[in-house]
Amino acid sequence: MKLLTVNFLTCSNKSCSSTAEAFPLKIEDAKLAIQQMELKPEFLRNIIPRVDWNALLISTRQLGNNSLPEEKPELTEESDEVLLKSLHNVLLETEITEAKMTCGNCGHIYPVFEGIPNMLLSEEEI
Amino acid sequence: MIPTPDTSCLLEDVFQDVYEPAEDTFALLDALEEDKDKLCKFAAEKLLFTAEIGCGSGCVSSFFKSGILQNRPTIHFMTDISNAACNAATNVVNKNRELYNDKSGILLTAQTYFLQGLRIKKSIDVLLFNPPYVPTEFEEIPKEANIASAWAGGTDGMDVTNQLLNNLSDILSADGVFYMVAVARNKPEKIQTYMLRYGYDSKEVLRRKAGRETLCVLRFSKNSALFV
């Protein structure tokens, strides 16, 4: 799954999802891969406003990447290509193939296996 | 005519665990194609967040994202409770992006129940669902995902669908639109009346005979100028 996906995942347990601890899920034991994609500045300009930047910084740091700016960049038609490339590489080209993602509230571990996050809870947890 | 996604990258035995595209799948594709202009207009207005629940082989998601909304900067989520389906769908949509020459936007897969665990409350602009609609005993709906999860629907074939209908307002954005497949035995007119209580107007976009079944595709929306 793309690193960006982590920004859209939270604990499946309803009593957790409203708490601050449940997001972002804490990523550990991650295996990463790079899957090249064509850079589409328009897509980045559209998606960045919808990204929770603080959560993204937490996730990228958990993966050992400190390359993103501290403040959410405001992308325009004139935005610097270096910045666009860096965002593109981190958000869209970085694939998490295996990982454990833990809810900071209930401690449930959601595994990522072969690039697919498993957000299912067991029957007792629902 | 938009070509049907190619699922030949899947091995034949995958379809023991994953619902193989069938008449109901193709009915949904045709209904979406019918609404192509509306959907593309919608995608020109804003960045769309779209989703398919129960993506199975990925045929519908691929057709929708890469065939219809080709190259629009859309974020499309696909979920399925079956791991085999999630894998199959991811393969199929990625292969077909090349075939449709679709280079913008992304498709994200998660193994989950409906959209649980996804932070997309009230933000899905287009939601697609081809439910397990076959009337069965409630007990026949599998507790753990298996191929019967793709069709066993409980009372009137509506036990699974009703869970979604009752939460639709929490999933869709204010001008969001929802497409679902139903068969005559699901009593589609009753579904349409039922959804009025949540403020959703609806339209039967397609109806056709398929063997002994009558299939239809319903479209629900509220406050939408495009999808009235």
mmCIF file of C-alpha atoms in Angstrom:
data_model
loop_
_atom_site.group_PDB
_atom_site.id
_atom_site.type_symbol
_atom_site.label_atom_id
_atom_site.label_comp_id
_atom_site.label_asym_id
_atom_site.label_seq_id
_atom_site.Cartn_x
_atom_site.Cartn_y
_atom_site.Cartn_z
ATOM 1 C CA MET A 1 0.000 0.000 0.000
ATOM 2 C CA LYS A 2 1.093 3.555 -0.664
ATOM 3 C CA LEU A 3 2.475 5.474 2.281
ATOM 4 C CA LEU A 4 -0.345 7.971 1.702
ATOM 5 C CA THR A 5 -2.830 5.237 2.683
ATOM 6 C CA VAL A 6 -1.688 5.472 6.325
ATOM 7 C CA ASN A 7 -3.146 8.986 6.375
ATOM 8 C CA PHE A 8 -6.586 7.481 5.707
ATOM 9 C CA LEU A 9 -6.432 4.603 8.197
ATOM 10 C CA THR A 10 -7.547 4.615 11.796
ATOM 11 C CA CYS A 11 -8.599 2.020 14.345
ATOM 12 C CA SER A 12 -11.653 0.036 13.208
ATOM 13 C CA ASN A 13 -12.954 -0.036 16.748
ATOM 14 C CA LYS A 14 -15.647 2.638 16.975
ATOM 15 C CA SER A 15 -14.801 3.595 20.540
ATOM 16 C CA CYS A 16 -11.206 4.341 19.469
ATOM 17 C CA SER A 17 -11.740 6.208 16.240
ATOM 18 C CA SER A 18 -12.899 9.346 18.042
ATOM 19 C CA THR A 19 -9.805 9.459 20.279
ATOM 20 C CA ALA A 20 -6.623 11.328 19.369
ATOM 21 C CA GLU A 21 -4.495 8.253 20.171
ATOM 22 C CA ALA A 22 -6.019 6.135 17.393
ATOM 23 C CA PHE A 23 -4.598 8.226 14.575
ATOM 24 C CA PRO A 24 -2.226 7.818 12.952
ATOM 25 C CA LEU A 25 -1.703 4.125 13.607
ATOM 26 C CA LYS A 26 1.859 3.514 14.764
ATOM 27 C CA ILE A 27 3.913 1.788 12.075
ATOM 28 C CA GLU A 28 6.549 -0.761 13.046
ATOM 29 C CA ASP A 29 8.574 -3.492 11.360
ATOM 30 C CA ALA A 30 7.854 -2.010 7.962
ATOM 31 C CA LYS A 31 9.261 -3.284 4.706
ATOM 32 C CA LEU A 32 9.279 -0.657 2.004
ATOM 33 C CA ALA A 33 9.540 -0.717 -1.749
ATOM 34 C CA ILE A 34 9.548 1.977 -4.402
ATOM 35 C CA GLN A 35 7.082 1.708 -7.220
ATOM 36 C CA GLN A 36 7.670 4.351 -9.848
ATOM 37 C CA MET A 37 4.737 6.402 -11.037
ATOM 38 C CA GLU A 38 4.450 9.322 -13.401
ATOM 39 C CA LEU A 39 4.555 12.643 -11.532
ATOM 40 C CA LYS A 40 1.184 14.407 -11.797
ATOM 41 C CA PRO A 41 1.490 17.915 -10.266
ATOM 42 C CA GLU A 42 -2.281 18.456 -10.569
ATOM 43 C CA PHE A 43 -2.994 15.400 -8.438
ATOM 44 C CA LEU A 44 -0.529 16.523 -5.763
ATOM 45 C CA ARG A 45 -2.010 20.019 -5.715
ATOM 46 C CA ASN A 46 -5.415 18.431 -5.143
ATOM 47 C CA ILE A 47 -4.460 15.853 -2.573
ATOM 48 C CA ILE A 48 -2.124 17.819 -0.283
ATOM 49 C CA PRO A 49 -4.948 20.020 1.093
ATOM 50 C CA ARG A 50 -6.771 16.809 2.123
ATOM 51 C CA VAL A 51 -3.767 15.331 3.930
ATOM 52 C CA ASP A 52 -3.432 15.539 7.723
ATOM 53 C CA TRP A 53 0.092 16.932 7.677
ATOM 54 C CA ASN A 54 0.981 16.324 11.332
ATOM 55 C CA ALA A 55 -0.095 12.703 11.065
ATOM 56 C CA LEU A 56 1.889 12.333 7.864
ATOM 57 C CA LEU A 57 5.029 13.699 9.553
ATOM 58 C CA ILE A 58 4.576 11.201 12.395
ATOM 59 C CA SER A 59 4.169 8.307 9.938
ATOM 60 C CA THR A 60 7.132 9.238 7.741
ATOM 61 C CA ARG A 61 9.363 9.649 10.799
ATOM 62 C CA GLN A 62 8.306 6.221 12.060
ATOM 63 C CA LEU A 63 9.555 4.946 8.712
ATOM 64 C CA GLY A 64 12.852 6.770 9.136
ATOM 65 C CA ASN A 65 12.180 9.482 6.578
ATOM 66 C CA ASN A 66 12.736 13.081 7.692
ATOM 67 C CA SER A 67 12.595 14.702 4.280
ATOM 68 C CA LEU A 68 9.202 16.411 4.483
ATOM 69 C CA PRO A 69 8.909 20.078 5.464
ATOM 70 C CA GLU A 70 7.628 20.871 8.952
ATOM 71 C CA GLU A 71 4.727 22.943 7.582
ATOM 72 C CA LYS A 72 2.256 21.737 4.998
ATOM 73 C CA PRO A 73 3.390 23.233 1.671
ATOM 74 C CA GLU A 74 0.929 25.240 -0.378
ATOM 75 C CA LEU A 75 1.285 23.952 -3.887
ATOM 76 C CA THR A 76 0.662 26.219 -6.844
ATOM 77 C CA GLU A 77 1.243 25.974 -10.585
ATOM 78 C CA GLU A 78 4.667 27.525 -9.963
ATOM 79 C CA SER A 79 5.697 25.132 -7.217
ATOM 80 C CA ASP A 80 9.259 24.021 -7.223
ATOM 81 C CA GLU A 81 9.777 20.722 -9.021
ATOM 82 C CA VAL A 82 12.153 19.465 -6.327
ATOM 83 C CA LEU A 83 9.397 19.790 -3.719
ATOM 84 C CA LEU A 84 6.840 18.118 -5.998
ATOM 85 C CA LYS A 85 9.198 15.243 -6.714
ATOM 86 C CA SER A 86 9.923 14.753 -3.054
ATOM 87 C CA LEU A 87 6.214 14.685 -2.116
ATOM 88 C CA HIS A 88 5.451 12.385 -5.029
ATOM 89 C CA ASN A 89 8.215 10.020 -4.015
ATOM 90 C CA VAL A 90 7.181 9.862 -0.355
ATOM 91 C CA LEU A 91 3.386 9.785 -0.664
ATOM 92 C CA LEU A 92 2.779 7.894 -3.879
ATOM 93 C CA GLU A 93 5.891 5.940 -4.827
ATOM 94 C CA THR A 94 6.727 4.580 -1.376
ATOM 95 C CA GLU A 95 4.939 1.265 -0.919
ATOM 96 C CA ILE A 96 4.598 -0.408 2.468
ATOM 97 C CA THR A 97 4.652 -4.112 1.655
ATOM 98 C CA GLU A 98 4.725 -5.484 5.213
ATOM 99 C CA ALA A 99 4.179 -3.771 8.560
ATOM 100 C CA LYS A 100 2.446 -3.783 11.898
ATOM 101 C CA MET A 101 0.185 -0.820 12.582
ATOM 102 C CA THR A 102 -0.872 -0.340 16.196
ATOM 103 C CA CYS A 103 -3.755 1.657 17.625
ATOM 104 C CA GLY A 104 -2.411 3.945 20.340
ATOM 105 C CA ASN A 105 -5.690 3.671 22.241
ATOM 106 C CA CYS A 106 -6.633 -0.041 22.358
ATOM 107 C CA GLY A 107 -3.357 -1.573 21.220
ATOM 108 C CA HIS A 108 -4.899 -3.602 18.405
ATOM 109 C CA ILE A 109 -2.297 -4.509 15.789
ATOM 110 C CA TYR A 110 -3.369 -4.230 12.161
ATOM 111 C CA PRO A 111 -1.004 -6.137 9.902
ATOM 112 C CA VAL A 112 -0.008 -5.145 6.400
ATOM 113 C CA PHE A 113 0.659 -8.257 4.368
ATOM 114 C CA GLU A 114 1.685 -8.280 0.714
ATOM 115 C CA GLY A 115 0.830 -4.602 0.576
ATOM 116 C CA ILE A 116 -2.758 -5.001 1.846
ATOM 117 C CA PRO A 117 -3.706 -3.541 5.245
ATOM 118 C CA ASN A 118 -5.990 -5.833 7.218
ATOM 119 C CA MET A 119 -8.393 -3.628 9.154
ATOM 120 C CA LEU A 120 -10.721 -6.446 10.272
ATOM 121 C CA LEU A 121 -11.416 -6.895 13.955
ATOM 122 C CA SER A 122 -12.051 -10.295 15.445
ATOM 123 C CA GLU A 123 -15.627 -11.071 16.423
ATOM 124 C CA GLU A 124 -15.017 -10.449 20.158
ATOM 125 C CA GLU A 125 -13.682 -6.969 19.405
ATOM 126 C CA ILE A 126 -16.740 -5.692 17.545
ATOM 127 C CA MET B 1 -18.304 1.722 -25.474
ATOM 128 C CA ILE B 2 -15.752 1.529 -22.715
ATOM 129 C CA PRO B 3 -14.036 -1.859 -22.818
ATOM 130 C CA THR B 4 -14.628 -4.241 -19.899
ATOM 131 C CA PRO B 5 -11.569 -4.608 -17.632
ATOM 132 C CA ASP B 6 -9.315 -7.508 -18.440
ATOM 133 C CA THR B 7 -9.195 -10.025 -15.588
ATOM 134 C CA SER B 8 -6.992 -12.511 -17.454
ATOM 135 C CA CYS B 9 -4.131 -11.765 -15.027
ATOM 136 C CA LEU B 10 -6.055 -13.844 -12.449
ATOM 137 C CA LEU B 11 -5.609 -17.582 -12.441
ATOM 138 C CA GLU B 12 -8.788 -19.616 -12.922
ATOM 139 C CA ASP B 13 -8.669 -21.069 -9.380
ATOM 140 C CA VAL B 14 -8.783 -17.571 -7.839
ATOM 141 C CA PHE B 15 -12.498 -17.638 -8.647
ATOM 142 C CA GLN B 16 -13.044 -20.364 -6.078
ATOM 143 C CA ASP B 17 -12.499 -17.621 -3.491
ATOM 144 C CA VAL B 18 -13.327 -14.448 -5.388
ATOM 145 C CA TYR B 19 -16.623 -13.570 -7.082
ATOM 146 C CA GLU B 20 -16.137 -13.812 -10.829
ATOM 147 C CA PRO B 21 -17.600 -10.943 -12.896
ATOM 148 C CA ALA B 22 -21.119 -11.956 -13.903
ATOM 149 C CA GLU B 23 -24.385 -10.443 -15.180
ATOM 150 C CA ASP B 24 -24.823 -8.301 -12.052
ATOM 151 C CA THR B 25 -21.291 -6.943 -12.397
ATOM 152 C CA PHE B 26 -21.910 -6.035 -16.027
ATOM 153 C CA ALA B 27 -25.238 -4.394 -15.144
ATOM 154 C CA LEU B 28 -23.379 -2.086 -12.746
ATOM 155 C CA LEU B 29 -20.745 -1.316 -15.395
ATOM 156 C CA ASP B 30 -23.471 -0.443 -17.908
ATOM 157 C CA ALA B 31 -25.312 1.771 -15.405
ATOM 158 C CA LEU B 32 -22.096 3.654 -14.635
ATOM 159 C CA GLU B 33 -21.386 4.066 -18.328
ATOM 160 C CA GLU B 34 -24.903 5.436 -18.748
ATOM 161 C CA ASP B 35 -23.992 8.123 -16.172
ATOM 162 C CA LYS B 36 -20.517 8.748 -17.573
ATOM 163 C CA ASP B 37 -21.109 12.416 -18.469
ATOM 164 C CA LYS B 38 -22.531 13.200 -15.030
ATOM 165 C CA LEU B 39 -19.691 11.406 -13.257
ATOM 166 C CA CYS B 40 -17.014 13.138 -15.326
ATOM 167 C CA LYS B 41 -18.658 16.518 -14.687
ATOM 168 C CA PHE B 42 -18.643 15.730 -10.963
ATOM 169 C CA ALA B 43 -14.936 14.870 -11.180
ATOM 170 C CA ALA B 44 -14.228 18.162 -12.951
ATOM 171 C CA GLU B 45 -15.760 20.101 -10.030
ATOM 172 C CA LYS B 46 -13.478 18.778 -7.310
ATOM 173 C CA LEU B 47 -11.063 16.050 -6.290
ATOM 174 C CA LEU B 48 -13.359 13.062 -5.859
ATOM 175 C CA PHE B 49 -13.020 10.552 -3.061
ATOM 176 C CA THR B 50 -14.724 7.416 -4.315
ATOM 177 C CA ALA B 51 -15.086 3.880 -2.981
ATOM 178 C CA GLU B 52 -16.318 0.423 -3.752
ATOM 179 C CA ILE B 53 -17.393 -1.876 -0.935
ATOM 180 C CA GLY B 54 -16.926 -5.566 -1.709
ATOM 181 C CA CYS B 55 -14.626 -5.028 -4.667
ATOM 182 C CA GLY B 56 -14.253 -8.744 -5.476
ATOM 183 C CA SER B 57 -12.101 -9.117 -8.584
ATOM 184 C CA GLY B 58 -11.742 -5.337 -8.958
ATOM 185 C CA CYS B 59 -13.647 -5.322 -12.246
ATOM 186 C CA VAL B 60 -16.086 -2.556 -11.234
ATOM 187 C CA SER B 61 -13.474 -0.368 -9.521
ATOM 188 C CA SER B 62 -11.169 -0.615 -12.501
ATOM 189 C CA PHE B 63 -13.927 0.227 -14.964
ATOM 190 C CA PHE B 64 -15.076 3.136 -12.829
ATOM 191 C CA LYS B 65 -11.726 4.711 -11.947
ATOM 192 C CA SER B 66 -9.700 3.961 -15.064
ATOM 193 C CA GLY B 67 -12.395 3.534 -17.718
ATOM 194 C CA ILE B 68 -14.900 6.229 -16.772
ATOM 195 C CA LEU B 69 -12.917 8.722 -14.690
ATOM 196 C CA GLN B 70 -9.746 8.038 -16.670
ATOM 197 C CA ASN B 71 -6.910 10.382 -15.694
ATOM 198 C CA ARG B 72 -9.020 12.445 -13.330
ATOM 199 C CA PRO B 73 -7.179 13.018 -10.045
ATOM 200 C CA THR B 74 -9.504 10.730 -8.093
ATOM 201 C CA ILE B 75 -8.739 8.784 -4.916
ATOM 202 C CA HIS B 76 -10.582 5.494 -5.110
ATOM 203 C CA PHE B 77 -10.794 3.108 -2.144
ATOM 204 C CA MET B 78 -11.572 -0.575 -2.606
ATOM 205 C CA THR B 79 -12.497 -2.781 0.308
ATOM 206 C CA ASP B 80 -13.350 -6.428 0.692
ATOM 207 C CA ILE B 81 -13.485 -8.725 3.714
ATOM 208 C CA SER B 82 -11.669 -11.376 1.678
ATOM 209 C CA ASN B 83 -7.899 -11.208 1.444
ATOM 210 C CA ALA B 84 -8.005 -13.134 -1.828
ATOM 211 C CA ALA B 85 -10.351 -10.513 -3.276
ATOM 212 C CA CYS B 86 -8.152 -7.631 -2.096
ATOM 213 C CA ASN B 87 -5.136 -9.207 -3.777
ATOM 214 C CA ALA B 88 -7.028 -10.005 -6.956
ATOM 215 C CA ALA B 89 -8.542 -6.517 -7.165
ATOM 216 C CA THR B 90 -5.200 -4.802 -6.607
ATOM 217 C CA ASN B 91 -3.673 -6.833 -9.447
ATOM 218 C CA VAL B 92 -6.570 -6.236 -11.789
ATOM 219 C CA VAL B 93 -6.797 -2.476 -11.253
ATOM 220 C CA ASN B 94 -3.066 -2.001 -11.660
ATOM 221 C CA LYS B 95 -2.912 -4.046 -14.868
ATOM 222 C CA ASN B 96 -5.894 -2.236 -16.314
ATOM 223 C CA ARG B 97 -4.543 1.240 -15.572
ATOM 224 C CA GLU B 98 -2.076 0.583 -18.363
ATOM 225 C CA LEU B 99 -4.764 -0.762 -20.696
ATOM 226 C CA TYR B 100 -6.976 2.294 -20.119
ATOM 227 C CA ASN B 101 -3.924 4.575 -20.185
ATOM 228 C CA ASP B 102 -5.028 6.008 -16.824
ATOM 229 C CA LYS B 103 -2.123 7.856 -15.230
ATOM 230 C CA SER B 104 -3.603 10.174 -12.624
ATOM 231 C CA GLY B 105 -5.259 9.541 -9.294
ATOM 232 C CA ILE B 106 -4.793 6.426 -7.209
ATOM 233 C CA LEU B 107 -6.583 3.264 -6.121
ATOM 234 C CA LEU B 108 -6.140 2.110 -2.504
ATOM 235 C CA THR B 109 -7.124 -1.333 -1.213
ATOM 236 C CA ALA B 110 -7.995 -2.323 2.355
ATOM 237 C CA GLN B 111 -9.258 -5.598 3.763
ATOM 238 C CA THR B 112 -12.151 -4.567 5.964
ATOM 239 C CA TYR B 113 -15.840 -4.759 6.682
ATOM 240 C CA PHE B 114 -17.669 -2.018 4.726
ATOM 241 C CA LEU B 115 -15.362 1.011 5.231
ATOM 242 C CA GLN B 116 -14.315 0.313 8.825
ATOM 243 C CA GLY B 117 -10.910 1.679 9.760
ATOM 244 C CA LEU B 118 -10.939 4.229 6.955
ATOM 245 C CA ARG B 119 -10.879 7.912 7.894
ATOM 246 C CA ILE B 120 -13.302 9.050 5.255
ATOM 247 C CA LYS B 121 -16.374 9.951 7.270
ATOM 248 C CA LYS B 122 -18.868 11.995 5.248
ATOM 249 C CA SER B 123 -16.358 12.389 2.447
ATOM 250 C CA ILE B 124 -17.111 9.734 -0.157
ATOM 251 C CA ASP B 125 -18.428 11.395 -3.304
ATOM 252 C CA VAL B 126 -19.253 8.259 -5.258
ATOM 253 C CA LEU B 127 -19.915 4.940 -3.528
ATOM 254 C CA LEU B 128 -20.417 1.674 -5.399
ATOM 255 C CA PHE B 129 -21.874 -1.525 -3.951
ATOM 256 C CA ASN B 130 -22.834 -4.771 -5.600
ATOM 257 C CA PRO B 131 -24.149 -6.431 -2.439
ATOM 258 C CA PRO B 132 -24.551 -10.045 -1.464
ATOM 259 C CA TYR B 133 -28.210 -9.861 -2.482
ATOM 260 C CA VAL B 134 -29.386 -13.478 -2.669
ATOM 261 C CA PRO B 135 -32.142 -14.181 -0.105
ATOM 262 C CA THR B 136 -30.892 -16.785 2.406
ATOM 263 C CA GLU B 137 -31.337 -17.630 6.060
ATOM 264 C CA PHE B 138 -29.528 -15.071 8.229
ATOM 265 C CA GLU B 139 -27.303 -17.911 9.488
ATOM 266 C CA GLU B 140 -26.066 -18.546 5.951
ATOM 267 C CA ILE B 141 -24.178 -15.237 5.889
ATOM 268 C CA PRO B 142 -20.625 -16.403 6.631
ATOM 269 C CA LYS B 143 -18.962 -15.116 9.811
ATOM 270 C CA GLU B 144 -15.530 -15.498 8.238
ATOM 271 C CA ALA B 145 -15.032 -14.379 4.652
ATOM 272 C CA ASN B 146 -15.586 -17.035 2.010
ATOM 273 C CA ILE B 147 -17.120 -17.138 -1.444
ATOM 274 C CA ALA B 148 -20.641 -17.216 0.051
ATOM 275 C CA SER B 149 -19.940 -13.749 1.516
ATOM 276 C CA ALA B 150 -20.209 -12.505 -2.066
ATOM 277 C CA TRP B 151 -23.831 -13.572 -2.461
ATOM 278 C CA ALA B 152 -25.544 -14.663 0.802
ATOM 279 C CA GLY B 153 -27.755 -11.740 1.813
ATOM 280 C CA GLY B 154 -30.067 -13.030 4.557
ATOM 281 C CA THR B 155 -33.723 -11.972 4.798
ATOM 282 C CA ASP B 156 -34.921 -10.695 1.391
ATOM 283 C CA GLY B 157 -31.218 -10.582 0.546
ATOM 284 C CA MET B 158 -31.093 -7.310 2.488
ATOM 285 C CA ASP B 159 -29.432 -8.049 5.850
ATOM 286 C CA VAL B 160 -25.978 -6.932 4.700
ATOM 287 C CA THR B 161 -27.216 -4.074 2.514
ATOM 288 C CA ASN B 162 -29.382 -2.621 5.313
ATOM 289 C CA GLN B 163 -26.316 -2.160 7.507
ATOM 290 C CA LEU B 164 -24.876 0.080 4.822
ATOM 291 C CA LEU B 165 -28.114 1.911 4.026
ATOM 292 C CA ASN B 166 -28.554 2.873 7.678
ATOM 293 C CA ASN B 167 -25.060 4.400 7.735
ATOM 294 C CA LEU B 168 -25.031 5.964 4.293
ATOM 295 C CA SER B 169 -25.288 9.544 5.607
ATOM 296 C CA ASP B 170 -22.127 8.981 7.635
ATOM 297 C CA ILE B 171 -20.200 7.833 4.573
ATOM 298 C CA LEU B 172 -21.312 10.069 1.719
ATOM 299 C CA SER B 173 -20.268 13.687 1.293
ATOM 300 C CA ALA B 174 -23.061 16.276 1.193
ATOM 301 C CA ASP B 175 -23.424 15.977 -2.581
ATOM 302 C CA GLY B 176 -22.308 12.347 -2.720
ATOM 303 C CA VAL B 177 -23.975 9.683 -4.822
ATOM 304 C CA PHE B 178 -24.448 5.961 -4.171
ATOM 305 C CA TYR B 179 -24.938 3.212 -6.749
ATOM 306 C CA MET B 180 -26.128 -0.250 -5.768
ATOM 307 C CA VAL B 181 -27.244 -3.401 -7.519
ATOM 308 C CA ALA B 182 -30.508 -5.041 -6.467
ATOM 309 C CA VAL B 183 -32.673 -7.893 -7.681
ATOM 310 C CA ALA B 184 -36.462 -7.955 -7.733
ATOM 311 C CA ARG B 185 -36.533 -10.132 -4.603
ATOM 312 C CA ASN B 186 -34.792 -7.324 -2.665
ATOM 313 C CA LYS B 187 -37.904 -5.189 -3.370
ATOM 314 C CA PRO B 188 -36.058 -2.241 -4.913
ATOM 315 C CA GLU B 189 -39.106 0.074 -4.680
ATOM 316 C CA LYS B 190 -39.172 -0.547 -0.946
ATOM 317 C CA ILE B 191 -35.471 0.340 -0.696
ATOM 318 C CA GLN B 192 -36.155 3.591 -2.545
ATOM 319 C CA THR B 193 -39.016 4.491 -0.191
ATOM 320 C CA TYR B 194 -36.958 3.477 2.852
ATOM 321 C CA MET B 195 -34.106 5.805 1.895
ATOM 322 C CA LEU B 196 -36.419 8.813 1.714
ATOM 323 C CA ARG B 197 -36.407 8.827 5.523
ATOM 324 C CA TYR B 198 -32.679 9.686 5.336
ATOM 325 C CA GLY B 199 -33.386 12.356 2.724
ATOM 326 C CA TYR B 200 -32.124 10.360 -0.237
ATOM 327 C CA ASP B 201 -33.854 10.638 -3.574
ATOM 328 C CA SER B 202 -33.269 7.795 -5.951
ATOM 329 C CA LYS B 203 -33.496 6.711 -9.518
ATOM 330 C CA GLU B 204 -33.515 3.308 -11.123
ATOM 331 C CA VAL B 205 -30.709 3.768 -13.641
ATOM 332 C CA LEU B 206 -31.023 0.334 -15.210
ATOM 333 C CA ARG B 207 -33.316 -2.684 -15.168
ATOM 334 C CA ARG B 208 -32.831 -5.901 -17.105
ATOM 335 C CA LYS B 209 -33.633 -9.585 -17.129
ATOM 336 C CA ALA B 210 -30.745 -11.937 -16.443
ATOM 337 C CA GLY B 211 -31.894 -15.551 -16.551
ATOM 338 C CA ARG B 212 -34.548 -15.927 -13.863
ATOM 339 C CA GLU B 213 -33.483 -12.753 -12.096
ATOM 340 C CA THR B 214 -34.496 -9.176 -12.731
ATOM 341 C CA LEU B 215 -31.510 -6.970 -12.000
ATOM 342 C CA CYS B 216 -31.589 -3.266 -11.393
ATOM 343 C CA VAL B 217 -29.134 -0.553 -10.475
ATOM 344 C CA LEU B 218 -30.328 2.164 -8.107
ATOM 345 C CA ARG B 219 -28.736 5.570 -7.663
ATOM 346 C CA PHE B 220 -29.210 7.587 -4.471
ATOM 347 C CA SER B 221 -28.305 11.200 -3.756
ATOM 348 C CA LYS B 222 -29.394 14.289 -1.888
ATOM 349 C CA ASN B 223 -28.635 17.992 -2.437
ATOM 350 C CA SER B 224 -27.067 17.093 -5.745
ATOM 351 C CA ALA B 225 -27.712 19.261 -8.783
ATOM 352 C CA LEU B 226 -26.017 16.694 -11.013
ATOM 353 C CA PHE B 227 -27.704 13.524 -9.878
ATOM 354 C CA VAL B 228 -31.323 14.558 -9.373
#
